[in-house]
C-alpha atoms as a printed R data frame, in Angstrom:
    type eleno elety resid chain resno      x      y       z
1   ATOM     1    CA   UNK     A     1 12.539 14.623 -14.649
2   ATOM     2    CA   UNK     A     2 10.019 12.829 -17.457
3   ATOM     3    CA   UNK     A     3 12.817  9.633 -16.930
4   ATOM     4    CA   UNK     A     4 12.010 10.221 -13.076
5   ATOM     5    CA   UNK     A     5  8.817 10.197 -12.791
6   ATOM     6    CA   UNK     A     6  8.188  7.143 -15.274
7   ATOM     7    CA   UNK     A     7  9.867  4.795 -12.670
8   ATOM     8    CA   UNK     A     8  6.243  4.560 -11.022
9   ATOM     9    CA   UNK     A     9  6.355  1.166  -9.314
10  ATOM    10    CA   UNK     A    10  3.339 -1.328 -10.004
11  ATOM    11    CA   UNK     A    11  3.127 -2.619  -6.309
12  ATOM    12    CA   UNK     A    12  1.953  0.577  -4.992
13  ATOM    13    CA   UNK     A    13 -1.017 -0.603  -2.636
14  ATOM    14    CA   UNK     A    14 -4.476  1.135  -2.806
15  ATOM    15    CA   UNK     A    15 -3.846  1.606   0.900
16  ATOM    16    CA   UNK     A    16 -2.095  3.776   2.925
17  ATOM    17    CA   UNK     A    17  1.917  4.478   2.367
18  ATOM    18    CA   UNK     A    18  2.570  4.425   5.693
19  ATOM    19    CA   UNK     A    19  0.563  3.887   8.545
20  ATOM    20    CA   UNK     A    20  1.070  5.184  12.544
21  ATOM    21    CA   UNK     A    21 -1.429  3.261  15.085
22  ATOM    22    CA   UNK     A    22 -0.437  4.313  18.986
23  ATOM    23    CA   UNK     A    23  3.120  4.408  18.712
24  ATOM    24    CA   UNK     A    24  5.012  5.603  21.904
25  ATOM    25    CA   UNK     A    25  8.637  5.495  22.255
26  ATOM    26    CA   UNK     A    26  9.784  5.962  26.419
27  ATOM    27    CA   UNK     A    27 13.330  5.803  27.178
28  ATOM    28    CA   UNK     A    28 13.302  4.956  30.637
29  ATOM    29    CA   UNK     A    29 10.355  7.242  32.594
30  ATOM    30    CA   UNK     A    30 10.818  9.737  29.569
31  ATOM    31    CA   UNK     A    31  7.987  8.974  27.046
32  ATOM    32    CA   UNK     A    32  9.441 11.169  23.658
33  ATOM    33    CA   UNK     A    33  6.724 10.325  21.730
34  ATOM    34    CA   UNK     A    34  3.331  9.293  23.292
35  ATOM    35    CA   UNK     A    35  0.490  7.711  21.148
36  ATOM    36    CA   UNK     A    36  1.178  9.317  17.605
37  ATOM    37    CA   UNK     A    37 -1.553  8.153  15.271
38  ATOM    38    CA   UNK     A    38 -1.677  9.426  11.921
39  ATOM    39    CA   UNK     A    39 -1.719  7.963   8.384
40  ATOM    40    CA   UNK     A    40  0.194  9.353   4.936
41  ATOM    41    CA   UNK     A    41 -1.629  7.932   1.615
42  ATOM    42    CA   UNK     A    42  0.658  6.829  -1.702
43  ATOM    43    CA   UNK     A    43  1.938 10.059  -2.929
44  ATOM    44    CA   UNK     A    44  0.910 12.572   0.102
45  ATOM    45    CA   UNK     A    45  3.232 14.961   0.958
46  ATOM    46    CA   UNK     A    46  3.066 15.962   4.628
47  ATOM    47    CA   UNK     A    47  4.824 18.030   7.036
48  ATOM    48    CA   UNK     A    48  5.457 17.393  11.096
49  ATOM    49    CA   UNK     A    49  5.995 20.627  12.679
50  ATOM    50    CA   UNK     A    50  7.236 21.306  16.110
51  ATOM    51    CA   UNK     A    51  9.757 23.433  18.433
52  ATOM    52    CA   UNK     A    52 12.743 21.628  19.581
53  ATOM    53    CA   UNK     A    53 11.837 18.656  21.661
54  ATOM    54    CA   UNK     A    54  8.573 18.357  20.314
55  ATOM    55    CA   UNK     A    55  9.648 14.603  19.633
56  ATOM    56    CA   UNK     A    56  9.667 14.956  15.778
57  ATOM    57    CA   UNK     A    57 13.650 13.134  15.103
58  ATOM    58    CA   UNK     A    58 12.298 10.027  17.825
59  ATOM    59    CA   UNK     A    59  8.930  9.607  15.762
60  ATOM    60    CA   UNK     A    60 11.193  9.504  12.594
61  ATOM    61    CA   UNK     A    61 13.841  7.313  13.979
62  ATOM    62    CA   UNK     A    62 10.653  4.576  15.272
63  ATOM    63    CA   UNK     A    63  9.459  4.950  11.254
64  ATOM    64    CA   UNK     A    64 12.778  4.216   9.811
65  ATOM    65    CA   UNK     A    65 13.703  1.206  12.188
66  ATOM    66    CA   UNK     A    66 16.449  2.777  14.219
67  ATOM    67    CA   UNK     A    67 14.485  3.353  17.290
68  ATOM    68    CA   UNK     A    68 11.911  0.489  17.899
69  ATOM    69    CA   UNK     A    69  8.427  1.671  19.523
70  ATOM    70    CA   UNK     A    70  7.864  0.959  22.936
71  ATOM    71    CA   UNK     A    71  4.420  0.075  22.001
72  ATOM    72    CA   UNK     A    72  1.722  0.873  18.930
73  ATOM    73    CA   UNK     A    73  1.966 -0.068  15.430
74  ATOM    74    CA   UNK     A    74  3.859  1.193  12.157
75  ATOM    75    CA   UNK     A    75  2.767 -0.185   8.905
76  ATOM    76    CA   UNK     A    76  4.710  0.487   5.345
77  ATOM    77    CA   UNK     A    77  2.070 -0.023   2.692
78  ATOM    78    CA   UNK     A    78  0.058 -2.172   4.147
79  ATOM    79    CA   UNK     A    79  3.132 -4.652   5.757
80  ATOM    80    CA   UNK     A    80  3.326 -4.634   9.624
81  ATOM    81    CA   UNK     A    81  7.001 -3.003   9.609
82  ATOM    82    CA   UNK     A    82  7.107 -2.626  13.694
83  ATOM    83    CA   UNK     A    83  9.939 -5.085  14.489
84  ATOM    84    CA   UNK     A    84 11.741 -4.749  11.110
85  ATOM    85    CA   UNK     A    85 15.390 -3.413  10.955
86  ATOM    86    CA   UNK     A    86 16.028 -0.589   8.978
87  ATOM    87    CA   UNK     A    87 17.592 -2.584   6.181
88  ATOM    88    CA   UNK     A    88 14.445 -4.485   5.713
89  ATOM    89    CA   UNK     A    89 12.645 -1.053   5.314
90  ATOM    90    CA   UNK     A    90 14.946  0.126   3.056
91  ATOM    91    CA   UNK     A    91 14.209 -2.884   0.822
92  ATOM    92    CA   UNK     A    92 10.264 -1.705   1.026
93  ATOM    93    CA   UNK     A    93 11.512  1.721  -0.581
94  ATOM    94    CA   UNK     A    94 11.710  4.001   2.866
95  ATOM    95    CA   UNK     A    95 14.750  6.171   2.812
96  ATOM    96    CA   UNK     A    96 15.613  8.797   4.880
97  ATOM    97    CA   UNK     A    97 18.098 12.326   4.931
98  ATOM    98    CA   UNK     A    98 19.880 13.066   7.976
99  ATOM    99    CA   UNK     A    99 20.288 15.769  10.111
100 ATOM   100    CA   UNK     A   100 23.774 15.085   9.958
101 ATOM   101    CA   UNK     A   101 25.864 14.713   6.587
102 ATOM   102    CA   UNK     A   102 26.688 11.271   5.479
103 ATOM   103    CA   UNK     A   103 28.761 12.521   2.044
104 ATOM   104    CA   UNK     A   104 31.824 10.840   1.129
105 ATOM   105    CA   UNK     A   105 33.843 14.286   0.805
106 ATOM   106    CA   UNK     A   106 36.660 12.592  -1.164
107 ATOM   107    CA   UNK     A   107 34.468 11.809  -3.886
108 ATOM   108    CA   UNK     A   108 32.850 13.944  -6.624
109 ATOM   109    CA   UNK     A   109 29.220 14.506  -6.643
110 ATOM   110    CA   UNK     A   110 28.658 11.670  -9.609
111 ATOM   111    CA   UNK     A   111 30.487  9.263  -7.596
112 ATOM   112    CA   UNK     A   112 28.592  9.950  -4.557
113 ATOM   113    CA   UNK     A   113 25.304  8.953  -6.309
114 ATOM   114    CA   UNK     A   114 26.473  6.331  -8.313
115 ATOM   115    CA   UNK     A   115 27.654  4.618  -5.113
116 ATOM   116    CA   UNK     A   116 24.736  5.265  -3.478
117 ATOM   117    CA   UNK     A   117 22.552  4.026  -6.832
118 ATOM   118    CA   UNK     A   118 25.106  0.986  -6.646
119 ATOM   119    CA   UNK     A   119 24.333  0.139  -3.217
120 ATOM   120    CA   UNK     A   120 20.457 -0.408  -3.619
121 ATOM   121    CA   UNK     A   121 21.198 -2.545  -6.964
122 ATOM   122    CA   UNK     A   122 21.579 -5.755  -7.322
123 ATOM   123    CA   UNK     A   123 24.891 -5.774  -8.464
124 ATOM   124    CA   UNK     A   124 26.347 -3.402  -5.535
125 ATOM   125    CA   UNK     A   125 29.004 -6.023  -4.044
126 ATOM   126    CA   UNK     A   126 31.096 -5.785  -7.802
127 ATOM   127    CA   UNK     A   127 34.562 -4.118  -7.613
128 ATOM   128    CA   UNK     A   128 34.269 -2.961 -11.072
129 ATOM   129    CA   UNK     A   129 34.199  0.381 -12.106
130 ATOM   130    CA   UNK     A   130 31.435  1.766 -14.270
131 ATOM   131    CA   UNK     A   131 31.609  0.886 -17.795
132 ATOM   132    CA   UNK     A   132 30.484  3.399 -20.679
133 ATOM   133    CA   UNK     A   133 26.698  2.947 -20.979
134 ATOM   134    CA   UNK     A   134 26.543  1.986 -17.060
135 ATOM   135    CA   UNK     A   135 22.573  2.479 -16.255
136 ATOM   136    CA   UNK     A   136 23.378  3.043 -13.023
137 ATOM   137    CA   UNK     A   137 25.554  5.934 -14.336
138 ATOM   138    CA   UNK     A   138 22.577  7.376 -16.256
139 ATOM   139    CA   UNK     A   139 20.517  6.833 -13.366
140 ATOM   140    CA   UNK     A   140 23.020  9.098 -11.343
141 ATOM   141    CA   UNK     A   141 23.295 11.623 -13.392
142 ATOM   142    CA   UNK     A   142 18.961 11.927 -13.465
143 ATOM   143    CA   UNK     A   143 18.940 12.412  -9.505
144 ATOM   144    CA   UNK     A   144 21.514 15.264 -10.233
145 ATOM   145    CA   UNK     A   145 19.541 16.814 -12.644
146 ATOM   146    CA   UNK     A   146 16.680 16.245 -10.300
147 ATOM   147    CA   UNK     A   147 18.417 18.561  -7.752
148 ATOM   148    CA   UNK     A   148 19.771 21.231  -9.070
149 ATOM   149    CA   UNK     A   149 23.529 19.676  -9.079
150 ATOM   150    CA   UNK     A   150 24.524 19.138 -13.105
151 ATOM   151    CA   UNK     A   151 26.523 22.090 -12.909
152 ATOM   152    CA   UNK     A   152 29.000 20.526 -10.005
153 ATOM   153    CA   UNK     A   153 28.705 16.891 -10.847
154 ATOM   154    CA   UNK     A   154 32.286 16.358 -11.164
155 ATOM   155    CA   UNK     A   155 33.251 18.356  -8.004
156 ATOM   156    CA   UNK     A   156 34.764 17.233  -4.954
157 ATOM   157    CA   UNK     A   157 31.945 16.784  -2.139
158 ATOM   158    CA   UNK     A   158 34.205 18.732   0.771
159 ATOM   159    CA   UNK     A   159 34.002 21.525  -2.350
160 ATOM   160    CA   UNK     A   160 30.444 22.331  -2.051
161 ATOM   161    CA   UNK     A   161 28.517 25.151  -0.004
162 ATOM   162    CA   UNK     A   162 26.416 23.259   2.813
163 ATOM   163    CA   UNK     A   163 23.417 24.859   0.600
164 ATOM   164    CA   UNK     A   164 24.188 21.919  -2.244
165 ATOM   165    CA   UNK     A   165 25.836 19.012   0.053
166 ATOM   166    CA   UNK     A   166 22.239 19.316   1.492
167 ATOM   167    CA   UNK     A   167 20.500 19.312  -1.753
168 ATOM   168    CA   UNK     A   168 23.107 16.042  -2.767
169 ATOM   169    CA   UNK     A   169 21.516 14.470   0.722
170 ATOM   170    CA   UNK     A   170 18.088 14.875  -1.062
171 ATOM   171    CA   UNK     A   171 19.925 13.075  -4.407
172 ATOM   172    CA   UNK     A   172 21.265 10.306  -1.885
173 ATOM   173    CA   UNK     A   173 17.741  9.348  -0.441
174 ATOM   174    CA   UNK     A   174 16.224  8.963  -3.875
175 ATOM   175    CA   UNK     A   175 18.739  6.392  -4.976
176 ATOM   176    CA   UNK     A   176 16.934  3.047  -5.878
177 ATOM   177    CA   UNK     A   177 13.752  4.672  -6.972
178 ATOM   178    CA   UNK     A   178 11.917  4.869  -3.304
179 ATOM   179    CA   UNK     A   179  8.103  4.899  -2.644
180 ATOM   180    CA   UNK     A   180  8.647  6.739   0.911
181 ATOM   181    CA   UNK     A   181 10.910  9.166   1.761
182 ATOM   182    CA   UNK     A   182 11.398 10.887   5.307
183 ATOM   183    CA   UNK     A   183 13.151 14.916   4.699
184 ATOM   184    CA   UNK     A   184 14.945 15.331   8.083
185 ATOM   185    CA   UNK     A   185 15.468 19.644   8.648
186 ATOM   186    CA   UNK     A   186 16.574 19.656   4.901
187 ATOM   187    CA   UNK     A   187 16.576 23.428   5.217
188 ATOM   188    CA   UNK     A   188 18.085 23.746   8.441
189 ATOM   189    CA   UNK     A   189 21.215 26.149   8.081
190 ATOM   190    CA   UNK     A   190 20.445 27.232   4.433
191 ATOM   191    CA   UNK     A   191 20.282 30.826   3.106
192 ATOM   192    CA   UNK     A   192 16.892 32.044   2.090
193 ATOM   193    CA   UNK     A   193 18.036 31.315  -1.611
194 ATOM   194    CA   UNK     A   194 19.307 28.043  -0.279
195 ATOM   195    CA   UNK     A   195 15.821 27.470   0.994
196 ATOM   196    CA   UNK     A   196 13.842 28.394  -2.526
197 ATOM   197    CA   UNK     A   197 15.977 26.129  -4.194
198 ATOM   198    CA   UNK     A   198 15.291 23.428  -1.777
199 ATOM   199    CA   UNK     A   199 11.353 24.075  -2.002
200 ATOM   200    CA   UNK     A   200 11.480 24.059  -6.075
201 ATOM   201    CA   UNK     A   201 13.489 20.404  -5.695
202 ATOM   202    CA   UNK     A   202 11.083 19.084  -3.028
203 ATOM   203    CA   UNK     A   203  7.746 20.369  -5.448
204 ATOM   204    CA   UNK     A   204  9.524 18.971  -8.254
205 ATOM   205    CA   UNK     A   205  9.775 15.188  -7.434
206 ATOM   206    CA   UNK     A   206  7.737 12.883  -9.126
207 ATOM   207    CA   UNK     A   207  4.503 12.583  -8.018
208 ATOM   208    CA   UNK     A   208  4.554  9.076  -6.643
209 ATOM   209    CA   UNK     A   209  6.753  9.760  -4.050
210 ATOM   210    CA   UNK     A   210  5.410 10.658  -0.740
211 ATOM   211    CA   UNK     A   211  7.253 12.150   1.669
212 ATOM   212    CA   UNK     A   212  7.181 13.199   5.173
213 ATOM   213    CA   UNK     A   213  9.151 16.404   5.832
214 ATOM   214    CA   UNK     A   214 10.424 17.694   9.772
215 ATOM   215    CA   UNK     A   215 11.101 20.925   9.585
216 ATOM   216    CA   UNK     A   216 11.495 23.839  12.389
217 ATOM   217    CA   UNK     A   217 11.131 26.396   9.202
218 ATOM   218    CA   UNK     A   218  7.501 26.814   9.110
219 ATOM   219    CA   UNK     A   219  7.820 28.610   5.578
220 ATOM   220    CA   UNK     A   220  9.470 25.682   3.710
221 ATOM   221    CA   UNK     A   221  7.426 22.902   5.579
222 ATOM   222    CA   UNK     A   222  4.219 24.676   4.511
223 ATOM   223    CA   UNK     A   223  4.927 25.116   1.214
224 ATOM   224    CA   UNK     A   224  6.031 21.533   0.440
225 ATOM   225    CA   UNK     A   225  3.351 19.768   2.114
226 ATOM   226    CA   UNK     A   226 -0.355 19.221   1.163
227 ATOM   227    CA   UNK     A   227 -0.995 18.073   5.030
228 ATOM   228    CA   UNK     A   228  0.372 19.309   8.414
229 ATOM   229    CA   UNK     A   229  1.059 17.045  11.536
230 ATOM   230    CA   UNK     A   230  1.989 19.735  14.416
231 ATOM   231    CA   UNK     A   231  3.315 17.988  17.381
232 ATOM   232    CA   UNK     A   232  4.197 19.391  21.016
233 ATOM   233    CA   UNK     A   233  5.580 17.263  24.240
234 ATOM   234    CA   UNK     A   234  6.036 14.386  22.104
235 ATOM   235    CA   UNK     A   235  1.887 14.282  21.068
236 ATOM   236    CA   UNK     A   236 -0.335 15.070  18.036
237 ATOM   237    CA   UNK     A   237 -1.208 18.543  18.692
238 ATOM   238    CA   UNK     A   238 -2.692 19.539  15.260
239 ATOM   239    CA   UNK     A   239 -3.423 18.252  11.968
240 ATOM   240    CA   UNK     A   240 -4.934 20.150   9.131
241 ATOM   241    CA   UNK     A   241 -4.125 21.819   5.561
242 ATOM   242    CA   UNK     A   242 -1.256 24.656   5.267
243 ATOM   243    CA   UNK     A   243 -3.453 27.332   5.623
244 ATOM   244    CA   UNK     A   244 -5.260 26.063   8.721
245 ATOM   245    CA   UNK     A   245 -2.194 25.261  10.455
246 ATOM   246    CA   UNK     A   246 -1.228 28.611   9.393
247 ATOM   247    CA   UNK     A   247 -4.350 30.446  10.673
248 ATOM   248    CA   UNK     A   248 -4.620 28.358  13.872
249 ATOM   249    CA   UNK     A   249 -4.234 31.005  16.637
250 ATOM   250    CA   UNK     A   250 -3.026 28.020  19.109
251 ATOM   251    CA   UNK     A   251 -0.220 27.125  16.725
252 ATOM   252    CA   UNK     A   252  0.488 30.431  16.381
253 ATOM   253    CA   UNK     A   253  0.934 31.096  19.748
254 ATOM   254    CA   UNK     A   254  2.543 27.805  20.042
255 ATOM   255    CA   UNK     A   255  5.123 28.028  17.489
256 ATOM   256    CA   UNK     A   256  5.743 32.020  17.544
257 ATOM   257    CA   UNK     A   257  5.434 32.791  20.833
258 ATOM   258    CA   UNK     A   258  9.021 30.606  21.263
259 ATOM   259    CA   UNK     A   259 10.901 32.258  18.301
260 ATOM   260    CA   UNK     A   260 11.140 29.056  16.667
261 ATOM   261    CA   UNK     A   261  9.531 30.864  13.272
262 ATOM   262    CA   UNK     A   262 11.688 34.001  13.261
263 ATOM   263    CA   UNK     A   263 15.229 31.971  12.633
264 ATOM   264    CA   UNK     A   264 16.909 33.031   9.918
């Protein structure tokens, strides 16, 4: 991880990482989100909770660029982002997991990150194959480390248990050392030791790397996260630490009360 965490980049503003001023998303008369304002400073980890339609994958897709807001702001360290395409974000260092896999299950694990390494470098459109010495090839085999993978770095993808094509996901978005990263359900459908795996990885990045993690597993989110955004109807419901969003007898009632908490 030391070789991880030394990539600290030098443009890191003395602002805010990323920056939410109003934004609404409607798709037609349905308003998913409505006037989410919140900001996330260089290095904050934060979690958005919410049941299912709470609007927490439509705020996420508006960040990223594939949804663009219907009104309100979105800035990515400092940079008026709004309009930008998600490629242009991705240049910024945003990345993103999905929800749904996006593995190459033909390829072993290395190869997965080394083409994903590849394709934020500047050298991605070469046909070559690696040579001996490759950075990018050392580079891989640190995000592998970083997630718990050495041990199956030369297996097959469409080999793995969901538990680690998940935790390659997390490998994937940390490709082309990012500044922002958005965790999309990363524990959704893992086993309990799945899920303490996944919070060791997630507490184990380097500490320049902020994140934003969705999560309907209010266990994992909280312990992750140094800040809470809880959403409902598509709104900013609460914000506080863990352990007030924890002790909040409205969340509580909000986010028990519908079983969300008791999955798995």
């Amino acid at each position: 991880m030391s070789a991880l965490a030394a990539r600290v980049p030098t443009s890191v503003a003395s602002g805010n990482a990323l920056e939410l001023r109003g934004v609404t998303k409607l798709f037609g008369a349905l308003a998913a989100i409505t006037d989410i304002t919140f900001s996330v400073r260089p290095g904050e980890r934060r979690a958005v909770l919410g049941s299912n339609g709470a609007g927490k994958t439509t705020l996420f897709n508006c960040i990223t660029g594939d949804f663009l807001p219907t009104s309100g702001t979105i800035r990515l360290f400092g940079e008026d982002v709004t309009t930008f395409p998600a490629y242009e974000r991705i240049r910024r260092g945003l990345r993103r997991t999905y929800q749904i896999s996006l593995l190459f299950g033909g390829l072993s694990v290395a190869d997965n990150v080394y083409v994903a390494c590849r394709g934020v470098s500047r050298g991605r459109f070469s046909l070559l194959r690696p040579r001996r010495g490759d950075s990018l090839v050392a580079r891989a085999d640190e995000l592998i480390e970083a997630v718990h993978l050495t041990g199956v770095r030369d297996t097959l993808v469409s080999e793995l248990s969901y538990g680690q094509q998940r935790q390659l996901e997390i490998a994937l978005a940390l490709a082309g050392a990012p500044r922002f990263v958005l965790f999309d359900e990363p524990a959704a459908g893992l086993s309990p030791a799945e899920r303490r795996d996944l919070i060791e990885i997630l507490n184990g990045l380097p500490a320049h790397i902020g994140f934003i993690i969705i999560e309907h597993d209010m266990d994992v989110a909280l312990r992750v996260s140094e800040s809470v955004t809880m959403m409902h109807n598509g709104r900013v419901f609460k914000e506080g630490t863990p352990a007030e969003i924890e002790d909040d007898p409205e969340v509580q009632e909000l986010y028990l009360g519908d079983g969300s908490h008791a999955h798995g």
